[in-house]
Amino acid sequence: MSYTSNFLKSKGQDCIINRLVPVNTKVSIKKSTNSSQSLGAREALWEGLIPAENALKSGEILTIKNNKYIVQTVEYDLESKENMFYCAKCNMTVQHKRYVETVDDDYNVIQEWQDVDLSNVNIPCYGEVVTYRLLQENPGLLEGTKYTFQIPKSLGVELLDRFVFEEKNYEVVSIDEIGLEGVCLIQLAADTRA
């Protein structure tokens, strides 16, 4: 057993990998940056080590103490023989809805917004408010975008889906799945649909 494995087992923080069958493990985690001008980035970006035997994947959600983190990338670290990961501290909880047409027993068409995954109604994610500074730094932001969210690709988000948070509705206007293996970046605009 390596020094790092012994360290994680004796000094690591308790951690739960939120899967269908939750996995209890130990983790060592610290802030990833202190030099950013963005106060939000200083609090949001984290890095750590987790036992390789847990097979942590990009897009999974970790719970450490009362905080949730979305895993961005995972790499095997040759020196420690464990997995090194980068993550963002979740600062939002959202509901994911999709417009669905169904037919009742009398063959009437019913159109309504339904939760996409009833087993996971409250979805933790990392969100950023689109500010003037962010618009200058990221030319890929669409006009009208109010928020960007990092969410697990496993949610299967589609354009025109609805996200609800803080009792307001937002429409998915862009999905970027290229950057990270298990995480997609979505852009949300105000949703005025009924």
Coordinates of N, CA, C and O in Angstrom, one line a residue:
M1 N 0.8 -1.2 0.0 CA 0.0 0.0 0.0 C 0.9 1.2 0.0 O 1.8 1.3 0.8
S2 N 0.6 2.2 -0.8 CA 1.4 3.4 -1.0 C 1.2 4.4 0.2 O 0.2 4.3 0.9
Y3 N 2.1 5.3 0.3 CA 2.0 6.4 1.3 C 0.7 7.2 1.1 O 0.0 7.5 2.1
T4 N 0.3 7.5 -0.2 CA -0.9 8.2 -0.4 C -2.1 7.5 0.0 O -3.1 8.0 0.5
S5 N -2.2 6.2 -0.3 CA -3.3 5.3 0.1 C -3.5 5.4 1.6 O -4.6 5.5 2.2
N6 N -2.4 5.2 2.4 CA -2.4 5.3 3.8 C -2.9 6.7 4.3 O -3.7 6.8 5.2
F7 N -2.4 7.7 3.6 CA -2.8 9.1 4.0 C -4.3 9.3 3.8 O -5.0 9.8 4.7
L8 N -4.8 8.8 2.6 CA -6.2 9.0 2.4 C -7.1 8.3 3.4 O -8.1 8.8 3.9
K9 N -6.7 7.1 3.7 CA -7.5 6.3 4.7 C -7.4 6.8 6.1 O -8.4 6.8 6.8
S10 N -6.3 7.4 6.5 CA -6.2 7.9 7.9 C -6.6 9.4 8.0 O -7.2 9.8 9.0
K11 N -6.3 10.2 7.0 CA -6.5 11.6 7.2 C -7.5 12.2 6.2 O -7.8 13.4 6.3
G12 N -7.9 11.5 5.2 CA -8.8 12.0 4.2 C -10.2 12.3 4.8 O -10.6 11.8 5.8
Q13 N -10.9 13.2 4.0 CA -12.3 13.5 4.4 C -13.2 12.4 3.9 O -13.0 11.8 2.9
D14 N -14.3 12.2 4.7 CA -15.4 11.3 4.2 C -16.0 11.9 2.9 O -16.2 13.1 2.8
C15 N -16.3 11.0 2.0 CA -16.8 11.4 0.7 C -17.8 10.4 0.2 O -17.6 9.2 0.4
I16 N -18.9 10.8 -0.4 CA -19.8 9.9 -1.1 C -19.8 10.2 -2.6 O -20.0 11.4 -3.0
I17 N -19.6 9.2 -3.4 CA -19.8 9.3 -4.8 C -21.3 9.0 -5.1 O -21.7 7.9 -4.8
N18 N -22.0 10.0 -5.6 CA -23.5 9.8 -5.8 C -23.7 9.0 -7.0 O -23.8 9.6 -8.1
R19 N -23.9 7.7 -6.9 CA -24.3 6.8 -7.9 C -25.6 6.1 -7.6 O -26.1 6.4 -6.5
L20 N -26.1 5.2 -8.4 CA -27.3 4.5 -8.1 C -27.1 3.8 -6.8 O -28.0 3.8 -5.9
V21 N -25.9 3.2 -6.6 CA -25.6 2.7 -5.3 C -24.4 3.5 -4.8 O -23.3 3.4 -5.3
P22 N -24.7 4.5 -3.8 CA -23.7 5.4 -3.4 C -22.4 4.7 -2.9 O -22.5 3.6 -2.3
V23 N -21.3 5.3 -3.2 CA -20.0 4.7 -2.8 C -19.4 5.7 -1.7 O -19.2 6.8 -1.9
N24 N -19.1 5.1 -0.5 CA -18.4 5.8 0.6 C -16.9 5.6 0.4 O -16.5 4.5 0.3
T25 N -16.2 6.7 0.5 CA -14.7 6.6 0.3 C -14.1 7.8 1.1 O -14.8 8.5 1.8
K26 N -12.8 8.0 0.9 CA -12.1 9.1 1.5 C -11.5 9.9 0.3 O -11.2 9.4 -0.7
V27 N -11.3 11.2 0.6 CA -10.7 12.1 -0.4 C -9.9 13.2 0.3 O -10.1 13.5 1.4
S28 N -8.9 13.6 -0.5 CA -8.1 14.8 0.0 C -8.4 15.9 -1.1 O -8.2 15.7 -2.3
I29 N -8.9 17.1 -0.6 CA -9.3 18.1 -1.6 C -8.8 19.4 -1.1 O -8.8 19.7 0.1
K30 N -8.5 20.3 -2.1 CA -8.1 21.7 -1.8 C -8.5 22.6 -2.9 O -8.8 22.2 -4.0
K31 N -8.5 23.9 -2.6 CA -8.9 24.9 -3.7 C -7.8 24.8 -4.8 O -6.6 24.7 -4.5
S32 N -8.3 25.0 -6.0 CA -7.4 24.8 -7.1 C -6.6 26.1 -7.4 O -5.6 26.1 -8.0
T33 N -7.2 27.3 -7.1 CA -6.6 28.5 -7.4 C -6.9 29.6 -6.4 O -8.0 29.6 -5.8
N34 N -5.9 30.4 -6.1 CA -6.1 31.6 -5.3 C -5.8 32.9 -6.0 O -6.0 34.0 -5.5
S35 N -5.3 32.7 -7.2 CA -4.8 33.9 -8.0 C -5.8 34.5 -9.0 O -5.5 35.5 -9.6
S36 N -7.0 33.9 -9.1 CA -8.0 34.4 -10.0 C -8.6 35.7 -9.6 O -8.8 36.0 -8.4
Q37 N -8.8 36.6 -10.5 CA -9.5 37.9 -10.2 C -11.0 37.7 -9.9 O -11.6 38.5 -9.3
S38 N -11.5 36.5 -10.4 CA -12.9 36.2 -10.1 C -13.1 35.6 -8.7 O -12.5 34.5 -8.5
L39 N -13.8 36.2 -7.8 CA -14.0 35.7 -6.5 C -14.8 34.4 -6.6 O -14.6 33.4 -5.8
G40 N -15.7 34.3 -7.6 CA -16.5 33.1 -7.7 C -15.6 31.9 -8.1 O -15.8 30.8 -7.6
A41 N -14.6 32.1 -9.0 CA -13.7 31.0 -9.4 C -12.9 30.6 -8.3 O -12.6 29.4 -8.1
R42 N -12.4 31.5 -7.4 CA -11.6 31.1 -6.3 C -12.4 30.1 -5.4 O -11.8 29.2 -4.8
E43 N -13.6 30.3 -5.2 CA -14.4 29.5 -4.3 C -14.9 28.2 -5.1 O -15.1 27.2 -4.4
A44 N -15.0 28.3 -6.4 CA -15.6 27.2 -7.1 C -14.7 26.1 -7.5 O -15.1 24.9 -7.6
L45 N -13.4 26.4 -7.9 CA -12.5 25.4 -8.5 C -11.7 24.7 -7.4 O -11.0 25.3 -6.6
W46 N -11.8 23.3 -7.5 CA -11.1 22.5 -6.5 C -10.4 21.4 -7.2 O -10.7 21.0 -8.3
E47 N -9.4 20.8 -6.5 CA -8.6 19.6 -7.0 C -8.4 18.7 -5.8 O -8.3 19.1 -4.7
G48 N -8.2 17.4 -6.2 CA -7.9 16.5 -5.1 C -7.5 15.1 -5.5 O -7.3 14.9 -6.7
L49 N -7.3 14.2 -4.5 CA -7.0 12.8 -4.8 C -8.0 11.9 -4.2 O -8.6 12.2 -3.1
I50 N -8.3 10.8 -4.9 CA -9.3 9.9 -4.4 C -8.8 8.5 -4.8 O -8.1 8.3 -5.8
P51 N -9.0 7.4 -4.0 CA -8.5 6.1 -4.3 C -8.9 5.7 -5.7 O -10.1 5.8 -6.1
A52 N -8.0 5.2 -6.5 CA -8.2 4.7 -7.9 C -9.2 3.6 -7.9 O -9.9 3.5 -8.9
E53 N -9.3 2.8 -6.9 CA -10.2 1.7 -6.9 C -11.7 2.1 -7.0 O -12.6 1.3 -7.4
N54 N -12.0 3.4 -6.8 CA -13.4 3.9 -6.9 C -13.8 4.2 -8.3 O -15.0 4.4 -8.6
A55 N -12.8 4.2 -9.2 CA -13.1 4.5 -10.7 C -14.0 5.7 -10.9 O -15.0 5.7 -11.6
L56 N -13.6 6.8 -10.2 CA -14.3 8.1 -10.4 C -14.3 8.5 -11.8 O -13.3 8.3 -12.5
K57 N -15.4 9.1 -12.3 CA -15.5 9.5 -13.7 C -16.0 11.0 -13.8 O -16.7 11.5 -12.9
S58 N -15.6 11.6 -14.9 CA -16.0 13.0 -15.2 C -17.6 13.0 -15.2 O -18.2 12.1 -15.8
G59 N -18.2 14.0 -14.6 CA -19.6 14.2 -14.6 C -20.3 13.6 -13.4 O -21.5 13.9 -13.1
E60 N -19.6 12.9 -12.5 CA -20.2 12.4 -11.3 C -20.2 13.5 -10.2 O -19.4 14.4 -10.3
I61 N -21.1 13.3 -9.3 CA -21.3 14.3 -8.2 C -20.7 13.7 -6.9 O -21.0 12.6 -6.6
L62 N -19.8 14.5 -6.2 CA -19.3 14.1 -4.9 C -20.0 14.9 -3.9 O -20.3 16.1 -4.0
T63 N -20.2 14.2 -2.7 CA -20.7 14.9 -1.5 C -19.6 14.8 -0.5 O -19.2 13.7 -0.1
I64 N -19.1 16.0 0.0 CA -18.1 16.1 1.0 C -18.6 17.0 2.1 O -18.9 18.2 1.8
K65 N -18.8 16.5 3.3 CA -19.5 17.3 4.3 C -20.9 17.6 3.8 O -21.6 16.8 3.3
N66 N -21.3 18.9 3.8 CA -22.6 19.3 3.2 C -22.5 19.9 1.8 O -23.5 20.5 1.4
N67 N -21.3 19.8 1.2 CA -21.1 20.4 -0.1 C -21.1 19.3 -1.2 O -20.7 18.2 -1.0
K68 N -21.6 19.7 -2.4 CA -21.6 18.9 -3.5 C -20.6 19.5 -4.6 O -20.5 20.7 -4.7
Y69 N -20.0 18.6 -5.3 CA -19.0 19.0 -6.3 C -19.2 18.2 -7.6 O -19.5 17.0 -7.5
I70 N -19.2 18.8 -8.7 CA -19.3 18.1 -10.0 C -17.9 17.9 -10.5 O -17.1 18.8 -10.7
V71 N -17.6 16.6 -10.8 CA -16.2 16.2 -11.3 C -16.0 16.6 -12.7 O -16.8 16.2 -13.6
Q72 N -15.0 17.4 -13.0 CA -14.8 17.8 -14.4 C -13.8 16.9 -15.1 O -14.2 16.4 -16.2
T73 N -12.7 16.6 -14.5 CA -11.7 15.7 -15.1 C -11.1 14.7 -14.1 O -11.0 15.1 -12.9
V74 N -10.7 13.5 -14.5 CA -10.1 12.6 -13.6 C -8.9 12.0 -14.4 O -9.0 11.6 -15.6
E75 N -7.7 12.0 -13.7 CA -6.5 11.4 -14.3 C -5.8 10.5 -13.3 O -5.8 10.8 -12.1
Y76 N -5.3 9.4 -13.8 CA -4.5 8.6 -12.9 C -3.1 9.2 -12.7 O -2.5 9.6 -13.6
D77 N -2.8 9.4 -11.4 CA -1.5 10.0 -11.0 C -0.5 8.9 -10.8 O -0.6 8.2 -9.8
L78 N 0.6 8.9 -11.6 CA 1.6 7.9 -11.5 C 2.4 8.0 -10.2 O 2.8 6.9 -9.7
E79 N 2.6 9.1 -9.7 CA 3.4 9.3 -8.5 C 2.7 8.7 -7.3 O 3.2 8.0 -6.5
S80 N 1.4 9.1 -7.1 CA 0.6 8.7 -5.9 C -0.1 7.3 -6.1 O -0.5 6.7 -5.2
K81 N -0.2 6.9 -7.4 CA -0.9 5.6 -7.7 C -2.4 5.7 -7.4 O -3.1 4.7 -7.2
E82 N -2.9 7.0 -7.3 CA -4.3 7.2 -7.1 C -4.9 8.1 -8.2 O -4.1 8.6 -9.1
N83 N -6.2 8.4 -8.2 CA -6.8 9.3 -9.2 C -6.7 10.7 -8.7 O -7.2 11.0 -7.6
M84 N -6.3 11.6 -9.6 CA -6.3 13.0 -9.3 C -7.5 13.6 -10.1 O -7.7 13.2 -11.2
F85 N -8.2 14.5 -9.4 CA -9.4 15.0 -10.1 C -9.5 16.5 -9.9 O -9.0 17.1 -9.0
Y86 N -10.2 17.1 -10.8 CA -10.6 18.6 -10.8 C -12.1 18.6 -10.7 O -12.8 17.9 -11.4
C87 N -12.6 19.6 -10.0 CA -14.1 19.7 -9.8 C -14.5 21.1 -9.6 O -13.7 22.0 -9.3
A88 N -15.8 21.3 -9.7 CA -16.4 22.6 -9.4 C -17.4 22.4 -8.3 O -18.2 21.5 -8.3
K89 N -17.3 23.3 -7.3 CA -18.3 23.3 -6.2 C -19.7 23.7 -6.7 O -19.8 24.8 -7.2
C90 N -20.6 22.8 -6.5 CA -22.0 23.1 -6.9 C -22.6 24.3 -6.1 O -22.5 24.3 -4.9
N91 N -23.1 25.2 -6.8 CA -23.7 26.4 -6.2 C -25.2 26.6 -6.5 O -25.8 27.6 -6.1
M92 N -25.7 25.7 -7.3 CA -27.1 25.8 -7.7 C -27.8 24.4 -7.6 O -27.1 23.4 -7.8
T93 N -29.1 24.4 -7.4 CA -29.9 23.2 -7.5 C -31.0 23.5 -8.4 O -31.7 24.5 -8.3
V94 N -31.2 22.7 -9.5 CA -32.1 23.0 -10.5 C -33.1 21.8 -10.8 O -32.8 20.7 -10.4
Q95 N -34.2 22.1 -11.4 CA -35.1 21.1 -11.9 C -35.0 21.1 -13.4 O -35.0 22.2 -14.0
H96 N -35.0 19.9 -14.0 CA -34.8 19.7 -15.5 C -36.2 19.3 -16.0 O -36.7 18.2 -15.6
K97 N -36.8 20.1 -16.9 CA -38.1 19.7 -17.4 C -38.1 19.7 -19.0 O -37.2 20.4 -19.6
R98 N -39.0 19.0 -19.5 CA -39.1 18.9 -21.0 C -40.6 18.9 -21.4 O -41.4 18.4 -20.6
Y99 N -40.9 19.6 -22.5 CA -42.3 19.7 -22.9 C -42.7 18.4 -23.6 O -42.0 17.9 -24.5
V100 N -43.7 17.7 -23.1 CA -44.1 16.4 -23.5 C -45.6 16.4 -23.9 O -46.4 17.0 -23.3
E101 N -45.9 15.7 -25.0 CA -47.3 15.5 -25.4 C -47.6 14.0 -25.1 O -46.9 13.1 -25.5
T102 N -48.8 13.9 -24.4 CA -49.3 12.5 -24.1 C -50.8 12.5 -24.5 O -51.4 13.5 -24.7
V103 N -51.3 11.3 -24.5 CA -52.7 11.1 -24.8 C -53.4 10.4 -23.6 O -52.9 9.4 -23.1
D104 N -54.5 11.0 -23.1 CA -55.2 10.4 -22.0 C -56.1 9.3 -22.4 O -56.1 8.9 -23.6
D105 N -56.9 8.7 -21.5 CA -57.8 7.6 -21.8 C -58.8 7.9 -22.8 O -59.4 7.0 -23.5
D106 N -59.2 9.2 -22.9 CA -60.2 9.6 -23.9 C -59.6 10.1 -25.2 O -60.3 10.8 -26.0
Y107 N -58.3 9.8 -25.4 CA -57.6 10.2 -26.6 C -57.5 11.7 -26.8 O -57.4 12.2 -27.9
N108 N -57.5 12.4 -25.7 CA -57.2 13.9 -25.7 C -55.7 14.1 -25.6 O -55.0 13.5 -24.8
V109 N -55.2 15.0 -26.4 CA -53.8 15.3 -26.3 C -53.5 16.2 -25.1 O -54.2 17.3 -25.0
I110 N -52.6 15.8 -24.3 CA -52.2 16.6 -23.1 C -50.7 17.1 -23.3 O -49.9 16.3 -23.5
Q111 N -50.6 18.4 -23.3 CA -49.2 19.0 -23.4 C -48.8 19.7 -22.1 O -49.6 20.5 -21.6
E112 N -47.7 19.3 -21.6 CA -47.3 19.8 -20.3 C -45.8 19.7 -20.1 O -45.1 18.9 -20.8
W113 N -45.2 20.5 -19.2 CA -43.8 20.4 -18.8 C -43.7 19.3 -17.7 O -44.4 19.3 -16.7
Q114 N -42.8 18.3 -18.0 CA -42.6 17.2 -17.0 C -41.2 17.1 -16.6 O -40.3 17.4 -17.4
D115 N -40.9 16.7 -15.4 CA -39.6 16.4 -14.9 C -39.0 15.3 -15.8 O -39.6 14.3 -16.0
V116 N -37.8 15.5 -16.2 CA -37.1 14.5 -17.1 C -36.8 13.3 -16.4 O -37.0 12.2 -16.9
D117 N -36.3 13.4 -15.2 CA -35.9 12.2 -14.4 C -36.5 12.3 -13.0 O -36.0 13.1 -12.2
L118 N -37.5 11.6 -12.8 CA -38.2 11.6 -11.5 C -37.4 11.2 -10.3 O -37.6 11.6 -9.2
S119 N -36.4 10.4 -10.6 CA -35.5 9.9 -9.5 C -34.5 11.0 -9.1 O -33.8 10.8 -8.1
N120 N -34.3 12.0 -9.9 CA -33.3 13.0 -9.7 C -33.9 14.4 -10.0 O -33.5 15.0 -10.9
V121 N -34.9 14.8 -9.2 CA -35.6 16.0 -9.5 C -34.7 17.3 -9.2 O -34.7 18.2 -9.9
N122 N -34.0 17.3 -8.0 CA -33.2 18.4 -7.7 C -31.7 18.0 -8.1 O -31.1 17.2 -7.5
I123 N -31.2 18.7 -9.1 CA -29.9 18.4 -9.7 C -28.9 19.5 -9.3 O -29.1 20.7 -9.5
P124 N -27.8 19.0 -8.6 CA -26.8 20.0 -8.2 C -25.9 20.3 -9.4 O -25.6 19.4 -10.2
C125 N -25.5 21.5 -9.6 CA -24.7 21.9 -10.7 C -23.9 23.2 -10.4 O -24.1 23.8 -9.3
Y126 N -22.9 23.5 -11.2 CA -22.2 24.7 -11.0 C -22.7 25.7 -12.1 O -22.6 25.5 -13.3
G127 N -23.1 26.9 -11.6 CA -23.6 27.9 -12.5 C -22.9 29.3 -12.3 O -22.4 29.6 -11.3
E128 N -22.9 30.0 -13.4 CA -22.3 31.4 -13.4 C -23.3 32.3 -14.0 O -23.9 32.0 -15.1
V129 N -23.4 33.5 -13.5 CA -24.2 34.6 -14.0 C -23.4 35.2 -15.2 O -22.1 35.4 -15.0
V130 N -24.0 35.4 -16.3 CA -23.3 36.1 -17.4 C -23.2 37.6 -17.2 O -24.2 38.3 -17.1
T131 N -22.0 38.0 -17.0 CA -21.7 39.4 -16.7 C -21.0 40.0 -18.0 O -20.6 39.3 -18.9
Y132 N -20.8 41.3 -18.0 CA -20.2 42.0 -19.1 C -18.7 41.5 -19.2 O -18.3 41.2 -20.3
R133 N -18.1 41.3 -18.1 CA -16.7 40.7 -18.1 C -16.7 39.3 -18.8 O -15.8 39.0 -19.6
L134 N -17.6 38.5 -18.4 CA -17.7 37.1 -18.9 C -17.9 37.2 -20.4 O -17.4 36.4 -21.2
L135 N -18.8 38.1 -20.9 CA -19.1 38.3 -22.3 C -17.8 38.6 -23.1 O -17.6 38.2 -24.2
Q136 N -16.9 39.5 -22.5 CA -15.7 39.8 -23.1 C -14.7 38.7 -23.2 O -14.0 38.5 -24.2
E137 N -14.7 37.8 -22.1 CA -13.8 36.7 -22.1 C -14.2 35.5 -22.9 O -13.4 34.7 -23.3
N138 N -15.5 35.4 -23.1 CA -16.0 34.2 -23.8 C -16.9 34.7 -25.0 O -18.1 34.9 -24.9
P139 N -16.3 34.8 -26.2 CA -17.1 35.3 -27.4 C -18.1 34.2 -27.8 O -18.9 34.6 -28.7
G140 N -18.1 33.0 -27.3 CA -19.1 32.0 -27.7 C -20.4 32.2 -27.0 O -21.4 31.4 -27.3
L141 N -20.6 33.1 -26.1 CA -21.9 33.3 -25.4 C -22.9 33.9 -26.3 O -22.6 34.9 -27.0
L142 N -24.1 33.4 -26.4 CA -25.1 33.9 -27.2 C -25.8 35.1 -26.6 O -25.8 35.3 -25.4
E143 N -26.3 36.0 -27.5 CA -27.1 37.1 -27.0 C -28.3 36.6 -26.2 O -29.0 35.7 -26.7
G144 N -28.5 37.2 -25.1 CA -29.7 36.8 -24.3 C -29.4 35.8 -23.2 O -30.2 35.4 -22.4
T145 N -28.2 35.2 -23.2 CA -27.8 34.2 -22.2 C -27.7 34.9 -20.9 O -27.0 35.9 -20.7
K146 N -28.4 34.3 -19.9 CA -28.4 34.8 -18.5 C -27.4 34.1 -17.6 O -26.8 34.6 -16.7
Y147 N -27.3 32.7 -17.8 CA -26.5 31.8 -17.0 C -25.8 30.8 -17.9 O -26.3 30.4 -18.9
T148 N -24.7 30.3 -17.4 CA -24.1 29.1 -17.9 C -24.0 28.1 -16.8 O -23.7 28.5 -15.6
F149 N -24.3 26.8 -17.1 CA -24.2 25.8 -16.1 C -23.3 24.7 -16.6 O -23.3 24.3 -17.8
Q150 N -22.6 24.1 -15.6 CA -21.9 22.8 -15.9 C -22.7 21.7 -15.3 O -23.0 21.7 -14.1
I151 N -23.2 20.8 -16.1 CA -24.0 19.7 -15.6 C -23.6 18.4 -16.2 O -22.8 18.3 -17.2
P152 N -23.9 17.2 -15.6 CA -23.5 15.9 -16.1 C -24.1 15.7 -17.4 O -25.3 15.9 -17.7
K153 N -23.4 15.1 -18.4 CA -23.9 14.7 -19.7 C -24.9 13.7 -19.6 O -25.8 13.5 -20.4
S154 N -24.9 12.9 -18.5 CA -25.8 11.8 -18.3 C -27.2 12.2 -18.2 O -28.2 11.4 -18.3
L155 N -27.5 13.5 -17.9 CA -28.8 14.1 -17.9 C -29.5 14.1 -19.2 O -30.7 14.2 -19.3
G156 N -28.7 14.0 -20.3 CA -29.3 14.0 -21.6 C -30.1 15.3 -22.0 O -31.2 15.3 -22.6
V157 N -29.5 16.4 -21.6 CA -30.2 17.7 -21.9 C -30.3 18.0 -23.4 O -29.4 17.6 -24.2
E158 N -31.4 18.5 -23.8 CA -31.6 18.9 -25.2 C -32.0 20.3 -25.3 O -32.4 21.0 -24.4
L159 N -31.7 20.9 -26.5 CA -32.1 22.3 -26.8 C -33.6 22.4 -26.5 O -34.4 21.5 -26.8
L160 N -34.0 23.6 -26.0 CA -35.4 24.0 -25.7 C -35.9 23.3 -24.4 O -37.0 23.6 -24.0
D161 N -35.1 22.5 -23.7 CA -35.5 22.0 -22.4 C -35.6 23.2 -21.5 O -35.1 24.3 -21.8
R162 N -36.2 23.0 -20.3 CA -36.4 24.1 -19.4 C -35.7 23.7 -18.1 O -35.7 22.6 -17.6
F163 N -35.0 24.7 -17.5 CA -34.4 24.5 -16.2 C -35.1 25.5 -15.3 O -35.3 26.7 -15.6
V164 N -35.5 25.1 -14.1 CA -36.2 25.9 -13.1 C -35.3 26.0 -11.9 O -34.8 25.0 -11.3
F165 N -35.0 27.2 -11.5 CA -34.4 27.5 -10.2 C -34.7 28.9 -9.7 O -35.1 29.8 -10.5
E166 N -34.7 29.1 -8.4 CA -35.1 30.3 -7.8 C -36.5 30.8 -8.3 O -36.8 31.9 -8.6
E167 N -37.4 29.8 -8.5 CA -38.8 29.9 -9.0 C -38.9 30.7 -10.3 O -39.9 31.3 -10.6
K168 N -37.9 30.6 -11.2 CA -37.9 31.2 -12.5 C -37.6 30.1 -13.5 O -36.8 29.2 -13.2
N169 N -38.1 30.3 -14.7 CA -37.9 29.3 -15.8 C -36.9 29.9 -16.8 O -36.9 31.1 -17.1
Y170 N -36.0 29.0 -17.2 CA -34.9 29.3 -18.2 C -34.9 28.2 -19.3 O -35.1 27.1 -19.0
E171 N -34.6 28.7 -20.5 CA -34.6 27.8 -21.7 C -33.2 27.5 -22.1 O -32.3 28.4 -22.1
V172 N -32.9 26.2 -22.4 CA -31.6 25.8 -22.9 C -31.5 26.3 -24.3 O -32.2 25.9 -25.2
V173 N -30.5 27.2 -24.6 CA -30.3 27.8 -25.9 C -29.0 27.3 -26.5 O -28.8 27.5 -27.7
S174 N -28.1 26.7 -25.8 CA -26.9 26.1 -26.3 C -26.4 25.0 -25.4 O -26.5 25.1 -24.2
I175 N -25.8 24.0 -26.0 CA -25.2 22.9 -25.3 C -23.8 22.7 -25.9 O -23.7 22.4 -27.1
D176 N -22.8 22.7 -25.1 CA -21.4 22.5 -25.5 C -20.9 21.2 -24.8 O -20.7 21.2 -23.6
E177 N -20.7 20.2 -25.6 CA -20.3 18.9 -25.0 C -18.9 18.5 -25.4 O -18.4 17.4 -25.1
I178 N -18.1 19.5 -25.9 CA -16.8 19.2 -26.4 C -15.7 19.2 -25.3 O -14.8 18.4 -25.3
G179 N -15.8 20.2 -24.4 CA -14.7 20.4 -23.5 C -14.4 19.3 -22.5 O -13.2 19.0 -22.4
L180 N -15.3 18.7 -21.8 CA -15.0 17.7 -20.8 C -15.8 16.4 -21.1 O -16.9 16.5 -21.6
E181 N -15.2 15.3 -20.7 CA -15.7 14.0 -21.1 C -17.1 13.8 -20.5 O -18.0 13.4 -21.3
G182 N -17.4 14.1 -19.3 CA -18.7 13.8 -18.7 C -19.5 15.0 -18.3 O -20.6 14.8 -17.7
V183 N -19.1 16.2 -18.7 CA -19.7 17.4 -18.3 C -20.1 18.2 -19.6 O -19.3 18.3 -20.5
C184 N -21.2 18.8 -19.6 CA -21.5 19.7 -20.7 C -21.8 21.1 -20.1 O -22.3 21.2 -19.0
L185 N -21.5 22.1 -20.9 CA -21.8 23.4 -20.6 C -23.0 23.9 -21.3 O -23.0 23.9 -22.5
I186 N -24.0 24.3 -20.6 CA -25.2 24.8 -21.2 C -25.4 26.3 -21.0 O -24.9 26.8 -20.0
Q187 N -26.0 27.0 -21.9 CA -26.4 28.4 -21.8 C -27.9 28.5 -21.6 O -28.6 27.8 -22.3
L188 N -28.3 29.3 -20.7 CA -29.7 29.5 -20.4 C -30.1 30.9 -20.6 O -29.5 31.8 -20.2
A189 N -31.3 31.1 -21.3 CA -31.9 32.4 -21.5 C -33.3 32.4 -20.8 O -33.8 31.3 -20.5
A190 N -33.8 33.5 -20.5 CA -35.1 33.6 -19.9 C -36.1 32.9 -20.7 O -36.2 33.0 -21.9
D191 N -37.0 32.1 -20.1 CA -38.0 31.3 -20.8 C -39.4 31.9 -20.6 O -39.9 32.0 -19.5
T192 N -39.9 32.5 -21.7 CA -41.2 33.1 -21.7 C -42.4 32.2 -22.1 O -43.5 32.6 -22.2
R193 N -42.0 30.9 -22.4 CA -43.1 30.0 -22.9 C -44.0 29.7 -21.7 O -43.6 29.7 -20.6
A194 N -45.2 29.3 -22.0 CA -46.2 28.9 -21.0 C -45.9 27.6 -20.4 O -45.2 26.8 -20.9

